[in-house]
Short mmCIF file of C-alpha atoms in Angstrom, two decimals:
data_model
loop_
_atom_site.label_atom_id
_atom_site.label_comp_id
_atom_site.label_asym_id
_atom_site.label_seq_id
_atom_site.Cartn_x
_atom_site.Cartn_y
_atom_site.Cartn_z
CA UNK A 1 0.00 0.00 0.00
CA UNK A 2 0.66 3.79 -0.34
CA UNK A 3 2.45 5.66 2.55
CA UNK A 4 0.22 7.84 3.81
CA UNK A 5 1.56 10.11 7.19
CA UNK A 6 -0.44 10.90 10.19
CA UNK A 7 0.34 13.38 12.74
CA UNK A 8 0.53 10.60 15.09
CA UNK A 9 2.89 8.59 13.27
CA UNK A 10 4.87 11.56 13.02
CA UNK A 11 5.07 12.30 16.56
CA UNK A 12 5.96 8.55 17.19
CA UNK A 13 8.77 9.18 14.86
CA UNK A 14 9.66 12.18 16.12
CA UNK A 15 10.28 10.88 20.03
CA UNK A 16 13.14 8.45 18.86
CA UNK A 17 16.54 9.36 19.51
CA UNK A 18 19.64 9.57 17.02
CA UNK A 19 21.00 11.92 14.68
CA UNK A 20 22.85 11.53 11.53
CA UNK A 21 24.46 13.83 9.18
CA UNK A 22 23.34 16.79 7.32
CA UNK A 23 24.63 15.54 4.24
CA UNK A 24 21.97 13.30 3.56
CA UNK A 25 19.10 16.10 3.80
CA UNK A 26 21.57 17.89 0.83
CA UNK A 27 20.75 14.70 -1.13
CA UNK A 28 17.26 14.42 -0.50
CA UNK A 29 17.54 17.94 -1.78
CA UNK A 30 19.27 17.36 -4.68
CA UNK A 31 17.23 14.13 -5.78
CA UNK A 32 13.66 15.96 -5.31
CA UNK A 33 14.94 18.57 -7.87
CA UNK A 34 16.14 16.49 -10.23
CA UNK A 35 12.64 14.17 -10.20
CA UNK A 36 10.50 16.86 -10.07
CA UNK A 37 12.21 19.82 -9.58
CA UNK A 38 12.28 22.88 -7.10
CA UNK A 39 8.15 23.31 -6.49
CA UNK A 40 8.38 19.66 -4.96
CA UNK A 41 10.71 20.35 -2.47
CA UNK A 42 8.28 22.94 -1.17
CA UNK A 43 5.55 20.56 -1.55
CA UNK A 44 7.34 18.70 0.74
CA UNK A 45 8.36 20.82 3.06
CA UNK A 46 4.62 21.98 2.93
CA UNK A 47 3.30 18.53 4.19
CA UNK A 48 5.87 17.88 6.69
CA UNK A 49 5.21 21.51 8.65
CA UNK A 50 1.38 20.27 8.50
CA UNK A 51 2.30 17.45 10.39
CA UNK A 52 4.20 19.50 12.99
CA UNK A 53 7.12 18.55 11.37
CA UNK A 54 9.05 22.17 9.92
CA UNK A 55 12.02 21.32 7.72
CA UNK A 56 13.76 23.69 5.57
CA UNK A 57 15.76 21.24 3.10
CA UNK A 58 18.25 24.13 2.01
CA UNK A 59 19.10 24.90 5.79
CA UNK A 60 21.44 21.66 6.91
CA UNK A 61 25.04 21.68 6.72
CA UNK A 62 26.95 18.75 5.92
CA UNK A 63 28.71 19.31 8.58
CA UNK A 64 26.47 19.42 11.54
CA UNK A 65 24.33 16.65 12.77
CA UNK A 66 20.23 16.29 12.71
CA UNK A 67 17.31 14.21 14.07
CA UNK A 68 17.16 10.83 12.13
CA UNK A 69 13.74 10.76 12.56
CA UNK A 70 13.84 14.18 10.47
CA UNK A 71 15.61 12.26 7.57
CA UNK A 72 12.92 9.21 7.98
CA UNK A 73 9.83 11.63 7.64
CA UNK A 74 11.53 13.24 4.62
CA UNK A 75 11.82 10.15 2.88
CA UNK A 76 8.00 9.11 3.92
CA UNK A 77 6.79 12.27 2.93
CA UNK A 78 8.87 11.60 -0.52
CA UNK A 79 6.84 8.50 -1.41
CA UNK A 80 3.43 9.96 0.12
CA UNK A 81 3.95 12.88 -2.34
CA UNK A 82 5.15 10.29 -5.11
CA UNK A 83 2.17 8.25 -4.68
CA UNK A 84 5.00 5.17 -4.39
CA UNK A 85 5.25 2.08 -2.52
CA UNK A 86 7.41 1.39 0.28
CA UNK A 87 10.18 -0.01 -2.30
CA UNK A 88 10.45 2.94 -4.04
CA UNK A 89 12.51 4.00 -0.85
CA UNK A 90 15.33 1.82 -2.61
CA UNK A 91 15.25 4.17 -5.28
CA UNK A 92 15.97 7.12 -3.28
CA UNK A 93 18.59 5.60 -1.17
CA UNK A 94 20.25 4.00 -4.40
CA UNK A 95 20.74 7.70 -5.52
CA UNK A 96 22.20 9.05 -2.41
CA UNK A 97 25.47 8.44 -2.67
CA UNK A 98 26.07 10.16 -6.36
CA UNK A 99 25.15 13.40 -4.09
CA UNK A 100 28.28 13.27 -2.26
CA UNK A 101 31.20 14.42 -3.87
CA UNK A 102 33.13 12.61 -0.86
CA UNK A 103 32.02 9.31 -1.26
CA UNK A 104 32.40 9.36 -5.17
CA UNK A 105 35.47 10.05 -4.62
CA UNK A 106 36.23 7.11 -2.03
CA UNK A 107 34.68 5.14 -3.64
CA UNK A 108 36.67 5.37 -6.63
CA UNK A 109 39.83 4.82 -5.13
CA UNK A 110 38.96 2.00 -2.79
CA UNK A 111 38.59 -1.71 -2.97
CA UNK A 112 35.47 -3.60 -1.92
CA UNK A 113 37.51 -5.56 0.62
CA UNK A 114 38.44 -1.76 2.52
CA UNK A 115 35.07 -0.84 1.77
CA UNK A 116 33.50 -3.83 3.58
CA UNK A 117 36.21 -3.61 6.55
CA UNK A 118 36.17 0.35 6.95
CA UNK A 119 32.17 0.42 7.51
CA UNK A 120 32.21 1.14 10.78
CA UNK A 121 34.55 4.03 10.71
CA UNK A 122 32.37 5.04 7.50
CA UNK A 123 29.20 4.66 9.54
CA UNK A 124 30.44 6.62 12.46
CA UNK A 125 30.83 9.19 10.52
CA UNK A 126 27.41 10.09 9.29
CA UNK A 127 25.64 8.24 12.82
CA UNK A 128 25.65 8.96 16.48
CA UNK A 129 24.36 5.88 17.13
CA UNK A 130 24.14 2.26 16.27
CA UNK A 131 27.04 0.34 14.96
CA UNK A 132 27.77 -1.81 10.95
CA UNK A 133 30.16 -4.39 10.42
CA UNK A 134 30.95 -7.26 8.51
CA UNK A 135 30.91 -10.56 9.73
CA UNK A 136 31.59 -12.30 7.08
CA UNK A 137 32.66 -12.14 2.97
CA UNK A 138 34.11 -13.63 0.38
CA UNK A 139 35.21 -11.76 -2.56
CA UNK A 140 36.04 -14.87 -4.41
CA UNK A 141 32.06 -15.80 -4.36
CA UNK A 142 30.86 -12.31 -4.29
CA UNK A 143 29.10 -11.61 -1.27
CA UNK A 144 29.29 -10.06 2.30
CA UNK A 145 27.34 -9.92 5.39
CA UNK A 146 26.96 -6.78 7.31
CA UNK A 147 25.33 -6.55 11.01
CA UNK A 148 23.77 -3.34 11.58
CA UNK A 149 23.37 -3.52 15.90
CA UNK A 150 21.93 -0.39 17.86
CA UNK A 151 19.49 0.71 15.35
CA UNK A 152 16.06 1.86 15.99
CA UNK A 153 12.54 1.32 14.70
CA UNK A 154 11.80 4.59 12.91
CA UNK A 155 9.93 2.71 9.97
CA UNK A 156 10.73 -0.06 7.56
CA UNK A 157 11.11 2.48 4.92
CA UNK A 158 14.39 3.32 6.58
CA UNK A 159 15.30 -0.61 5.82
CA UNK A 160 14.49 -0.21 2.13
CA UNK A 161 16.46 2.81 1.80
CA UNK A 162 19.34 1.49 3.26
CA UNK A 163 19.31 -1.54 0.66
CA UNK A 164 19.63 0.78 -1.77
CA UNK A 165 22.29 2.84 -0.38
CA UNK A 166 24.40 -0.31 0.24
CA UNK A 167 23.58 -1.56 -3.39
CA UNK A 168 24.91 1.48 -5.22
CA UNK A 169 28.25 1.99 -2.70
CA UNK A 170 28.75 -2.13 -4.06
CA UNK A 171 28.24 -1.23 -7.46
CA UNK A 172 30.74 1.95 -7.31
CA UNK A 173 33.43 -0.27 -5.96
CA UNK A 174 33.04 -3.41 -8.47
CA UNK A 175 31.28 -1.85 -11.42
CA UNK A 176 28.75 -4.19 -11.16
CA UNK A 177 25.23 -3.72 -12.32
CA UNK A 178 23.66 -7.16 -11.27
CA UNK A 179 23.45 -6.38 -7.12
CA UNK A 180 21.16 -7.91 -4.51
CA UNK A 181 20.94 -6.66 -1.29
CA UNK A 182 18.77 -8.78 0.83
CA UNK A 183 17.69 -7.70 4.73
CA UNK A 184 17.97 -11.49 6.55
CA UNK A 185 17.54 -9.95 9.83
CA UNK A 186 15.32 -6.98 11.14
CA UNK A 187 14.26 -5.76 14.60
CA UNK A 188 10.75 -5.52 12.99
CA UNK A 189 11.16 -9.61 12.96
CA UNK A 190 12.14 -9.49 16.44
CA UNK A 191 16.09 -10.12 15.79
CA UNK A 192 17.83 -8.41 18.01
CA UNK A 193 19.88 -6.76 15.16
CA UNK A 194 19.40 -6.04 11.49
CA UNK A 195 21.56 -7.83 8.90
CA UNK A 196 21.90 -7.82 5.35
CA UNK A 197 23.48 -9.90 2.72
CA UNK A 198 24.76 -8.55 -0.45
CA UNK A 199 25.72 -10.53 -3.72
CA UNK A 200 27.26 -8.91 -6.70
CA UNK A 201 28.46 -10.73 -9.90
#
């Protein structure tokens, strides 16, 4: 079904603790304009500050860090506006990373075994909470396991967005275009951490 917000959703969301970097609102930003352009960011930001939500997407710094739960309604508000599904989130987190001129740039220069290994440095970088590493890979067979521990239940959206994310940082590094990223474990299963295993060929 749809994604459709409620103010009391949004207030759920809202209560949960965690911050993460301003550079991710920049590429919300950035991928809103180039879908749709300029007027739907203010759509947008329209139907968040309904929801007793106000967000300015041109006001974050890269440099500073904001509410998670800010960057979780964006994204909800994204596929509300879009009319989408909850996979479209993939999408939008599958774009994210060719808005950072920093990770473009690591990610050309890096191997997918440093790239697997330096997560958690990578992660700590844009989080102020929860922790990613990988368990286990083989770059042989194509494949890696990452443990995401210390996340949060925001919404499941969050989940598909990540996929994405992931998908496109593995395709940057190996120049593959066949990529599955599949969540094995979730805190919405009652895990008591997320996981995710990738393949690329």
């Amino acid at each position: 079904m749809p994604i459709k917000l409620t103010k009391a959703g949004v207030q759920r969301i809202l209560k949960i603790k965690g911050n993460v970097s301003g550079a991710i609102f920049g590429a919300y930003r950035g991928y809103l304009v180039d879908k749709r352009g300029e007027d739907t960011v203010k759509e947008i930001e329209w139907r968040l500050e309904g929801l007793g939500c106000p967000i300015k997407l041109k006001s974050f710094s890269s440099f500073k860090m904001y509410p998670e739960a800010w960057a979780c309604l964006i994204c909800l508000a994204v596929l509300e506006n879009f009319r989408w599904e909850e996979e479209k989130a993939f999408d939008i987190g599958y774009q994210a990373p060719m808005y950072s001129i920093v990770t473009k740039l690591f990610m050309k220069y890096v191997s997918i075994e440093k790239m697997l290994l330096e997560g958690p440095k990578h992660w700590r970088r844009h989080f102020d909470f929860g922790e990613i590493k990988c368990t286990k890979y083989n770059i042989k067979e194509h494949y890696a396991i990452l443990r995401l521990e210390g996340f949060k239940k925001f919404h499941q959206a969050v989940y598909t967005y990540t996929r994405g994310y992931l998908a496109k940082l593995i395709e940057m590094v190996t120049n593959s275009k066949n990529i599955k990223v599949e969540q094995t474990k979730s805190l919405y299963n009652n895990d008591s951490y997320d996981e995710f295993k990738i393949t690329w060929q």
